[in-house]
Coordinates of C-alpha atoms and ligand atoms in Angstrom, one line a residue:
X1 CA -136.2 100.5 -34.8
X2 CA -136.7 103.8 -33.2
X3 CA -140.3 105.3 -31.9
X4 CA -139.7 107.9 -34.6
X5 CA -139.4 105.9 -37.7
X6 CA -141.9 103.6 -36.6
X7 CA -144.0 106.8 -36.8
X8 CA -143.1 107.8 -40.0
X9 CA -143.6 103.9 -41.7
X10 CA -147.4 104.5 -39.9
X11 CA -147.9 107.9 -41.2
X12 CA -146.5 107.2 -44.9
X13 CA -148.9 103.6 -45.1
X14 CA -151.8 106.5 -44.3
X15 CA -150.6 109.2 -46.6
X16 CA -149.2 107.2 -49.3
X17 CA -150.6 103.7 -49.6
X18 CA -154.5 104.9 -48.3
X19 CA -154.3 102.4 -45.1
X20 CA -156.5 103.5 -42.3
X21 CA -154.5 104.5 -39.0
X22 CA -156.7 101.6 -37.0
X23 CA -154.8 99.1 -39.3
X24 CA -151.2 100.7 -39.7
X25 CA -150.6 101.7 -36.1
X26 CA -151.2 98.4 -34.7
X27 CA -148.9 96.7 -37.1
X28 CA -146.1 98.8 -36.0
X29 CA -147.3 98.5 -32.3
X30 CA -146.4 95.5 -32.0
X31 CA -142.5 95.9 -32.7
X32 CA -142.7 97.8 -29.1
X33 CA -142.7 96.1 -25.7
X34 CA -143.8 98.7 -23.2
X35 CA -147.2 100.5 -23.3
X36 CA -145.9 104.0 -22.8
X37 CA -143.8 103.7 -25.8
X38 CA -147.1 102.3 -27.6
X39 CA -148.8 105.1 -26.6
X40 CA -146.0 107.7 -27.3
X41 CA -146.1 105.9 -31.0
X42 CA -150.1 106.7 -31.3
X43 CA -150.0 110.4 -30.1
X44 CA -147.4 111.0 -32.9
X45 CA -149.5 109.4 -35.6
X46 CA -152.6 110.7 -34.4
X47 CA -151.0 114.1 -34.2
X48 CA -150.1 114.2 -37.0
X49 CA -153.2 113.6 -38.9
X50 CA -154.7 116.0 -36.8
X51 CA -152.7 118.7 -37.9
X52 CA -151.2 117.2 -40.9
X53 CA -152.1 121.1 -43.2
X54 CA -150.1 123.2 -40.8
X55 CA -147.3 121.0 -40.1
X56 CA -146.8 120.3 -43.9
X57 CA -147.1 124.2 -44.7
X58 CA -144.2 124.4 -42.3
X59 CA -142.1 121.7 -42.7
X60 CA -142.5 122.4 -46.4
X61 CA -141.9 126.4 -46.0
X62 CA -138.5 125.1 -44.4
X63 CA -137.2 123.4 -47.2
X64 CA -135.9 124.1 -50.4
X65 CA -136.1 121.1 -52.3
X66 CA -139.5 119.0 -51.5
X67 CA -139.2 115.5 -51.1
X68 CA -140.3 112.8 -54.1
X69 CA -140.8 109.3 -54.4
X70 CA -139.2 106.7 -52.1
X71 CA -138.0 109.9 -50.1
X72 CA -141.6 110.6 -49.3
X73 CA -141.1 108.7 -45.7
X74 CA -138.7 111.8 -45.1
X75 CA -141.0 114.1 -45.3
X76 CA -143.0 112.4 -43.2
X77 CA -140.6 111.9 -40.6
X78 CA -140.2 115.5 -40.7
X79 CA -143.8 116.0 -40.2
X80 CA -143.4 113.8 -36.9
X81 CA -140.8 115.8 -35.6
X82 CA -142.5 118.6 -36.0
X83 CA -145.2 117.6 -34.8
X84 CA -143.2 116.9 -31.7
X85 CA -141.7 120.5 -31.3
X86 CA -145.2 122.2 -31.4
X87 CA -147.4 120.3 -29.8
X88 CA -145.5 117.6 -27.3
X89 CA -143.7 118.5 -24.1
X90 CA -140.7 116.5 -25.4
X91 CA -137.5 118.7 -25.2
X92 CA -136.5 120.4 -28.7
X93 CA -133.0 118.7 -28.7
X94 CA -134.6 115.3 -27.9
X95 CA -137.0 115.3 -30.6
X96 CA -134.8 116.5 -33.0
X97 CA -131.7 114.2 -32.5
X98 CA -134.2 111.3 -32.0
X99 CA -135.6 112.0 -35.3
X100 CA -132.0 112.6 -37.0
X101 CA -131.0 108.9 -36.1
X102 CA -135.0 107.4 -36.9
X103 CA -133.8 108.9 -40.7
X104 CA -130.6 107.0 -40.3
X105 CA -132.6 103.3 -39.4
X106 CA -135.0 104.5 -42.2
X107 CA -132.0 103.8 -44.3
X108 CA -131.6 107.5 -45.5
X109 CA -127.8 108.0 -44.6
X110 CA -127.6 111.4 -46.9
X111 CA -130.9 112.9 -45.5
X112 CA -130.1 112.7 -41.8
X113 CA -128.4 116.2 -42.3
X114 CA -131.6 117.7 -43.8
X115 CA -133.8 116.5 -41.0
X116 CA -131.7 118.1 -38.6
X117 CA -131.4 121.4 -40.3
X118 CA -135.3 121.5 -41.1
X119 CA -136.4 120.9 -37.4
X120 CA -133.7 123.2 -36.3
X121 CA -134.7 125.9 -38.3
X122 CA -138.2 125.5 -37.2
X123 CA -137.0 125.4 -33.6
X124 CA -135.2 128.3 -34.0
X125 CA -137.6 130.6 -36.0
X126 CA -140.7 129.5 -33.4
X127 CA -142.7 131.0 -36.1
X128 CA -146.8 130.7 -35.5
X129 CA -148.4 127.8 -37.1
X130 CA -150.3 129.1 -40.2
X131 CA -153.9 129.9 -40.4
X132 CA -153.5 131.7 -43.9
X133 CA -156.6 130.3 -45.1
X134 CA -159.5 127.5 -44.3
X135 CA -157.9 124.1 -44.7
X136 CA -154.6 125.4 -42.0
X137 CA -156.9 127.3 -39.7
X138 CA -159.1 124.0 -39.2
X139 CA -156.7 121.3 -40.4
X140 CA -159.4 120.1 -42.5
X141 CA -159.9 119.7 -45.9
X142 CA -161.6 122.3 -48.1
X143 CA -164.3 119.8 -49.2
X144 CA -165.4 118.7 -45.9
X145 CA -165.6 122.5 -44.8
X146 CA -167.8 123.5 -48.0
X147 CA -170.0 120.7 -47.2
X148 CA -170.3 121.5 -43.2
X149 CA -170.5 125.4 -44.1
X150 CA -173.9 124.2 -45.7
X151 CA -175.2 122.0 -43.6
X152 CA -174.2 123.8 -40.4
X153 CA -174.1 127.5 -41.6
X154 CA -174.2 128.9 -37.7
X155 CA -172.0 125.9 -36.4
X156 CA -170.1 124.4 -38.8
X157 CA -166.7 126.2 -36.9
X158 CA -168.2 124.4 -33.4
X159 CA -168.7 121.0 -35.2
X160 CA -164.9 121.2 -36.8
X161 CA -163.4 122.3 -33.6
X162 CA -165.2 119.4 -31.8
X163 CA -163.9 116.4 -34.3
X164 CA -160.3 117.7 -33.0
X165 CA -161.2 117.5 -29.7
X166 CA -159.7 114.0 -28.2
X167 CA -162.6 111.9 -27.6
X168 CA -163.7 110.6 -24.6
X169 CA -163.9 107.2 -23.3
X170 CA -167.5 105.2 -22.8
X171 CA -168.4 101.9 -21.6
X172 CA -171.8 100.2 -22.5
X173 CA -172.7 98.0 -19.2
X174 CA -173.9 95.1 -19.9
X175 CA -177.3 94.6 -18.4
X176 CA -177.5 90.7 -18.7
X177 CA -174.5 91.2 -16.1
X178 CA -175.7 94.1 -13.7
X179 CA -177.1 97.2 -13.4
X180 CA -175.4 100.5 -14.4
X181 CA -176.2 101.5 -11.2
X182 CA -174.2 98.3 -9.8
X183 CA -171.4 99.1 -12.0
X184 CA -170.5 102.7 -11.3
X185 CA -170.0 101.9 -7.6
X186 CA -167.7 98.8 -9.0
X187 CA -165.8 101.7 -10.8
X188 CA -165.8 104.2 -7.6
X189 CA -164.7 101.2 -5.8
X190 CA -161.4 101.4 -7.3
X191 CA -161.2 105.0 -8.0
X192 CA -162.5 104.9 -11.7
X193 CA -164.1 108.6 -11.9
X194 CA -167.2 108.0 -14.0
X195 CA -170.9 108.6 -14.8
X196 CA -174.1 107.8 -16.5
X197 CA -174.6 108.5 -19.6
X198 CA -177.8 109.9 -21.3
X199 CA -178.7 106.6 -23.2
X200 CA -179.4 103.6 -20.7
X201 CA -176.3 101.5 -20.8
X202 CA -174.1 104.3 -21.3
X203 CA -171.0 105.1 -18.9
X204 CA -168.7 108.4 -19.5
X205 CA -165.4 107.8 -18.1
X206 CA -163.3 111.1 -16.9
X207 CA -160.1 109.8 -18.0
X208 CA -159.7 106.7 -20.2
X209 CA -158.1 103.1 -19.3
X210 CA -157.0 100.1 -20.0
X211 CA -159.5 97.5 -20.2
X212 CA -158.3 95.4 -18.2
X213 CA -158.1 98.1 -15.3
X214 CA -162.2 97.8 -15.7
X215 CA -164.1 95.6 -13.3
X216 CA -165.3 91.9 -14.8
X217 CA -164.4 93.4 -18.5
X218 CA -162.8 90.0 -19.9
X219 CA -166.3 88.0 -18.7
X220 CA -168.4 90.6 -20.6
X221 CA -169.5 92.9 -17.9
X222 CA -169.0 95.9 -19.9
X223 CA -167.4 97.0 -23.1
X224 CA -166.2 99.8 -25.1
X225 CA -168.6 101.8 -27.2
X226 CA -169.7 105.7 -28.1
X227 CA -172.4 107.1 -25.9
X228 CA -173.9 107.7 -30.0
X229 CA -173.3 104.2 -30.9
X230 CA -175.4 102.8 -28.4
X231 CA -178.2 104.2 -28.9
X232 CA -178.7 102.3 -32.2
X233 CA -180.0 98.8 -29.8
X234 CA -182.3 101.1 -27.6
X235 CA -183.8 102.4 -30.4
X236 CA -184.3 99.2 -32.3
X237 CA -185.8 98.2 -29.1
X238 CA -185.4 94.1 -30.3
X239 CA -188.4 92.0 -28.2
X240 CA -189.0 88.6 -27.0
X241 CA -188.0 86.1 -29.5
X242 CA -188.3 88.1 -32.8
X243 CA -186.3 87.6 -36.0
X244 CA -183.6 90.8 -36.4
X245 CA -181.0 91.3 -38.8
X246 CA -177.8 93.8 -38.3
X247 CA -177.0 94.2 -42.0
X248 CA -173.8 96.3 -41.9
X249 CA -172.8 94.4 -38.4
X250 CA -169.3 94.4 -38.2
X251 CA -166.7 94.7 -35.8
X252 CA -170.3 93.8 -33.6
X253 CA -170.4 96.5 -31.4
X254 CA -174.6 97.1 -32.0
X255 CA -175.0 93.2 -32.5
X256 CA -173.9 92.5 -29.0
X257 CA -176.1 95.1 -27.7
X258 CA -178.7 94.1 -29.2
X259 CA -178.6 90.2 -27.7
X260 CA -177.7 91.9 -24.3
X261 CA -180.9 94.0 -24.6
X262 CA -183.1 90.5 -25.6
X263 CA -181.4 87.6 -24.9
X264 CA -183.8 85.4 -26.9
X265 CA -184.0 87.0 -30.0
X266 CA -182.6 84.9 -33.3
X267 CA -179.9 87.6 -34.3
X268 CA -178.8 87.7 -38.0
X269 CA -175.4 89.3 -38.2
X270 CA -174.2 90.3 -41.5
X271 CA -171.3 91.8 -43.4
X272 CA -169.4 92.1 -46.5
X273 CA -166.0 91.9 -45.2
X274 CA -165.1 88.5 -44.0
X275 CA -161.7 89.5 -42.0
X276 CA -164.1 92.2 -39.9
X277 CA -166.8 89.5 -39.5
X278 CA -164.2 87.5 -37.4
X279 CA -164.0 90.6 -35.1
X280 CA -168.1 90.3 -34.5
X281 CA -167.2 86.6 -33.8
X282 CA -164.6 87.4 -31.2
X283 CA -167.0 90.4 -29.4
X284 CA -169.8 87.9 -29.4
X285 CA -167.5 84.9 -27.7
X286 CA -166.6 87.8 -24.8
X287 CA -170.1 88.4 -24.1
X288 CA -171.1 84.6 -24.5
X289 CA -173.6 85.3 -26.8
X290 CA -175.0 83.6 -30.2
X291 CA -175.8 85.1 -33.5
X292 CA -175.8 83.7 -37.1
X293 CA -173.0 85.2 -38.7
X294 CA -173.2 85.7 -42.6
X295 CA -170.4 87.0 -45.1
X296 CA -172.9 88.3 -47.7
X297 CA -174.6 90.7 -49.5
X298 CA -176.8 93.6 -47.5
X299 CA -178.1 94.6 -51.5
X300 CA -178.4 90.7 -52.0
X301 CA -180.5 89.6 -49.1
X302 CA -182.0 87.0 -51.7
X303 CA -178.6 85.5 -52.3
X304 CA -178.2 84.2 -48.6
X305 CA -181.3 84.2 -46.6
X306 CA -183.9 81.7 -47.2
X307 CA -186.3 82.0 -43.8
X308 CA -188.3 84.8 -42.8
X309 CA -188.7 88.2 -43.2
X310 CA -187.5 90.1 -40.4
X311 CA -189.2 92.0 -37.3
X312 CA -186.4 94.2 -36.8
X313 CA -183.5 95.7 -39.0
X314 CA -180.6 97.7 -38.4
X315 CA -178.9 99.3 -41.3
X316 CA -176.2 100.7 -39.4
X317 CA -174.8 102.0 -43.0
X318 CA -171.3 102.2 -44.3
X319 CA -170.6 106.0 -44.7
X320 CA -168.4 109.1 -44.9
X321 CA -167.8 108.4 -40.8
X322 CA -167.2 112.3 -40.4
X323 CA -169.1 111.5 -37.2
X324 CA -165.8 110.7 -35.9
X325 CA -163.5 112.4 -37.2
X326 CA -162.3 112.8 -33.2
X327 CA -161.9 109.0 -32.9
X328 CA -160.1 108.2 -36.6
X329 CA -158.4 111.8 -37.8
X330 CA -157.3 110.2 -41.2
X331 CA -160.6 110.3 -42.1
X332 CA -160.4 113.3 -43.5
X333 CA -157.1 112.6 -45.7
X334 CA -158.6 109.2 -47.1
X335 CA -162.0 110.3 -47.5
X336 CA -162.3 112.2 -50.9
X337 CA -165.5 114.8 -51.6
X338 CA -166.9 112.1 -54.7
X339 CA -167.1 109.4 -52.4
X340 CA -170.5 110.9 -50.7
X341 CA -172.4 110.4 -53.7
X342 CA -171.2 106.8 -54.1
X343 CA -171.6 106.4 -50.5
X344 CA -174.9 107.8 -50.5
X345 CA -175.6 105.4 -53.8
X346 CA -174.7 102.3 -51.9
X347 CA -176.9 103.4 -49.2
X348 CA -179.9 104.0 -51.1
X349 CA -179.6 100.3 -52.7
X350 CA -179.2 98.8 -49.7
X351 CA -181.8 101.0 -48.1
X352 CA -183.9 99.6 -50.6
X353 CA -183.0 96.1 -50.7
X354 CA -183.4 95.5 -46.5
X355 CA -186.7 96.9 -46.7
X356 CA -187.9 94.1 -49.2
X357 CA -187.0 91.9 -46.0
X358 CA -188.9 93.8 -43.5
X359 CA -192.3 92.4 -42.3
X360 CA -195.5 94.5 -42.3
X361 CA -195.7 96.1 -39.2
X362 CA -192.0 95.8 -38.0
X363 CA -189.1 98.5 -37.5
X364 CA -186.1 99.6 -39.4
X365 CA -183.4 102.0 -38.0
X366 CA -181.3 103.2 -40.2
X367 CA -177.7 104.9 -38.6
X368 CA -175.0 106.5 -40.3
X369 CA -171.8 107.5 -37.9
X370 CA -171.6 110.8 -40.9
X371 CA -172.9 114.4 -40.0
X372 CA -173.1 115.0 -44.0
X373 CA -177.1 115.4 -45.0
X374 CA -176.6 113.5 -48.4
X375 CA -176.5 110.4 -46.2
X376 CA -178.7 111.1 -43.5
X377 CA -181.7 113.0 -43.9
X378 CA -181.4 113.9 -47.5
X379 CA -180.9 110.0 -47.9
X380 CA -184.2 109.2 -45.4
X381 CA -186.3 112.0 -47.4
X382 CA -185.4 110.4 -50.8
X383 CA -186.1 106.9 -49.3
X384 CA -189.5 107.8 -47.9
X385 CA -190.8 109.5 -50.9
X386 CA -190.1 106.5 -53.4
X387 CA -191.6 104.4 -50.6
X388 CA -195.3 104.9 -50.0
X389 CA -195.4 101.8 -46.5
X390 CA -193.0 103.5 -45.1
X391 CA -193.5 106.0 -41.9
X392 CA -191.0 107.7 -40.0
X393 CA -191.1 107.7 -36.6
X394 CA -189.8 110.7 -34.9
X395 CA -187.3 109.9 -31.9
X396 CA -188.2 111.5 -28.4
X397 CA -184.4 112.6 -28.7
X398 CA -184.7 115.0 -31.8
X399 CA -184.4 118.6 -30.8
X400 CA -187.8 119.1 -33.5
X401 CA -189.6 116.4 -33.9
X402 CA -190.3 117.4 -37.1
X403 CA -186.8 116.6 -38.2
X404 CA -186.1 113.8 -40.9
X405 CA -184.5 112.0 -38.2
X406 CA -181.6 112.9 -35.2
X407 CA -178.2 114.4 -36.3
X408 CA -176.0 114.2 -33.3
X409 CA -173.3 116.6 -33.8
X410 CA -169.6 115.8 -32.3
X411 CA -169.2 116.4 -29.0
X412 CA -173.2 116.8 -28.4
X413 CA -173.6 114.9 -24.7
X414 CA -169.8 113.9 -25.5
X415 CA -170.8 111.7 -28.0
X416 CA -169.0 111.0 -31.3
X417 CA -171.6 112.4 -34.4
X418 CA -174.2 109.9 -35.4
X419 CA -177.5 109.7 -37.2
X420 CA -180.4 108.0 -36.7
X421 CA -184.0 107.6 -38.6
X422 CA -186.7 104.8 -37.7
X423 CA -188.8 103.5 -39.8
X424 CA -192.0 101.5 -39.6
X425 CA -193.8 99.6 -42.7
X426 CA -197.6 99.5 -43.0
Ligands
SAM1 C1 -170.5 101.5 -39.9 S1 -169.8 99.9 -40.2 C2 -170.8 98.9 -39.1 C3 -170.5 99.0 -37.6 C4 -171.2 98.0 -36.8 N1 -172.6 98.1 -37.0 C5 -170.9 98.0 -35.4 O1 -171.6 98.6 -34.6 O2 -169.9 97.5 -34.9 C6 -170.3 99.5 -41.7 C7 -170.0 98.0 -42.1 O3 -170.7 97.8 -43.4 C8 -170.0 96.8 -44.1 N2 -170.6 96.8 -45.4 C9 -170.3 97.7 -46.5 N3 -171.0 97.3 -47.5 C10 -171.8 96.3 -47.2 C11 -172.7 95.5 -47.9 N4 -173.1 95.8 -49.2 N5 -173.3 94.5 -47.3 C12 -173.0 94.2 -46.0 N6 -172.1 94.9 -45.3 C13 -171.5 95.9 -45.9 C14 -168.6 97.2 -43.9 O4 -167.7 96.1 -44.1 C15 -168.6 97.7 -42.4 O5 -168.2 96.6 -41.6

């Protein structure tokens, strides 16, 4: 089947049937044999859901009839081809025919006509993309910019234009293997334009790559991870041989940083979904390191851990992830504005619950990858107020330490938005 109609499957499974791009891309990936095409297939999705307002206004304003039903996949064809004409070097008369016959495959004979004469007229008008109000001049939903307007009244534009920005590539070295220092020159050796990072593992690459272009990265010397993300290990700061739990641990990202960090600790990995606890499983076999996996409960600690309170917990939450919005741009069309106060519920009870499991004297961190207050410091305020032995403990990172905690903002230090409170108990 043809690039095009792959892209249109991806983008209505998004649109349509609420299936996250990281899960419907691949899928359709896989019918292609060469890389470039792969990639060709992931710009147009991505695209699209980066500017999904505008190119609907338009492909919409174009027609005089709007699609319905089973059709739907038309209209989202037509959304990749014009995604194609505005913001793609691919010639006009290419994108256009190769979109014609991807509505053909798609088994819409009668519509093929349509297509052509939509993207045509587009071509032919070259009219301006809207910016008629909010949602088309950001390409962002008019929830999401309410809520940023308040939290961010003199930035909320900056933070916006930064989740559209394409985000960068970073690698987390892995120290058990060598130093950072070591493996920068490993990159310069074979032309790989990188540096350090501002947390201690972190490596910003100038341009990304394919993995396996990266030095020693199928035995573990280095993997993929946010500059923001990996933070979360150094600010746990795991010791010796204590007893740490990752509650919210999967795909494993944090959980292998953690072990990398200390080696000896007994790591407790859990998470509710079983299919993204094999992920952790597979990160972990990389690296060669060990960790008790669970497929349990965070709010049910009591359910499936019978030994010890724990030293160290990170509560790396689930959330509204419009931290990285730059990273998954369907966020924003499959996130809805009610789902940050059941969000922000689910966090407070499992806020609640891990800190029933937390020794006297030892550390919690909690992380969110959101930039929304109601689950970060609104959430942290809330928690420390209904909890007298708890006692934040500022992070030498926060612009003021008198902040409840650090909001990264997108593209701060080129890292994806992130929050991060610690926590001790008396
Ligand atoms: C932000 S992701 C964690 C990312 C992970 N820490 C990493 O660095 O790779 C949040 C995770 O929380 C899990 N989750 C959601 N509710 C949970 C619950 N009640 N108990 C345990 N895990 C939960 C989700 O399945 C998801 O994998």
């Amino acid at each position: 089947m043809n690039l095009r109609a792959l892209a249109a499957k991806v983008v209505f499974q998004v649109l349509e049937k609420g299936i996250s791009l990281s899960v419907a891309l691949p899928e359709q990936q896989k019918n292609l044999d060469n890389g470039k095409d792969k990639a060709l297939l992931a710009e147009l999705c991505y695209g699209v859901m980066r500017y999904l307002p505008q190119l609907d206004k338009q492909v919409s304003d174009c027609m005089s009839k709007q699609m319905k039903g089973k059709q739907r996949i038309v209209h989202q064809l037509l959304l990749v081809g014009c995604y194609q004409l505005y913001f793609t070097r691919i010639p006009s008369h290419a994108a256009i025919s190769e979109t014609a016959e991807a509505c053909r495959q798609l088994k819409f004979e009668g519509l093929v006509k349509v297509v052509n004469g939509v993207l045509r007229n587009i071509q032919r008008q070259e009219k301006p993309l809207s910016t008629d109000n909010d949602t088309l001049a950001y390409n962002t939903p008019a929830w999401i910019i309410k809520r940023l307007k308040e939290a961010y009244p003199d930035n909320w534009q900056n933070v916006i234009e930064q989740s559209h920005e394409r985000p960068p590539m970073w690698l987390r070295n892995n120290q058990q293997s060598q130093t950072r220092e070591t493996y920068l020159q490993a990159l310069a050796g074979l032309d790989i334009e990188a540096e350090a990072g501002n947390s201690p593992d972190s490596i910003l690459l100038s341009s990304p790559r394919d993995v396996m272009q990266l030095p020693g990265f199928e035995t573990g010397a280095a993997s993929v991870q946010d500059g923001a993300a990996q933070w979360a290990a150094t600010l746990l700061a795991p010791q010796g041989s204590e007893l740490v739990l990752d509650a919210c641990a999967a795909p494993g990202g944090k959980s292998c940083h953690l072990l990398e960090l200390a080696p000896e600790i007994k790591l407790v990995a859990v998470d509710f979904d079983a299919k993204r606890l094999e992920r952790v499983q597979q990160n972990l076999d990389r690296l060669s390191l060990n960790a008790e996996l669970v497929h349990g409960d965070a709010a049910d600690i009591d359910s499936w851990w019978q030994g010890d309170k724990f030293d160290r917990i990170l509560l790396d939450a689930p959330c509204s992830a419009t931290g990285v919005i730059r990273r998954h741009p369907d966020i924003k069309w499959l996130r809805k504005n009610n789902d940050i106060e059941e969000l922000a519920q689910l966090q407070s009870k499992i806020f609640d619950h891990c800190w029933k499991w937390l020794k006297p004297g030892g550390t919690l961190l909690y992380a969110t990858c959101s930039i929304l207050p109601q689950e970060n410091k609104d959430q942290v305020s809330a928690f420390l107020a209904r909890t007298p032995d708890a006692t934040l403990v500022p992070i030498e990172e926060q612009a003021n330490p008198s902040d409840i905690g650090w909001q990264i903002v997108p593209g701060q230090n080129s890292m994806d938005g992130f929050y991060y409170a610690r926590l001790v108990k008396d």
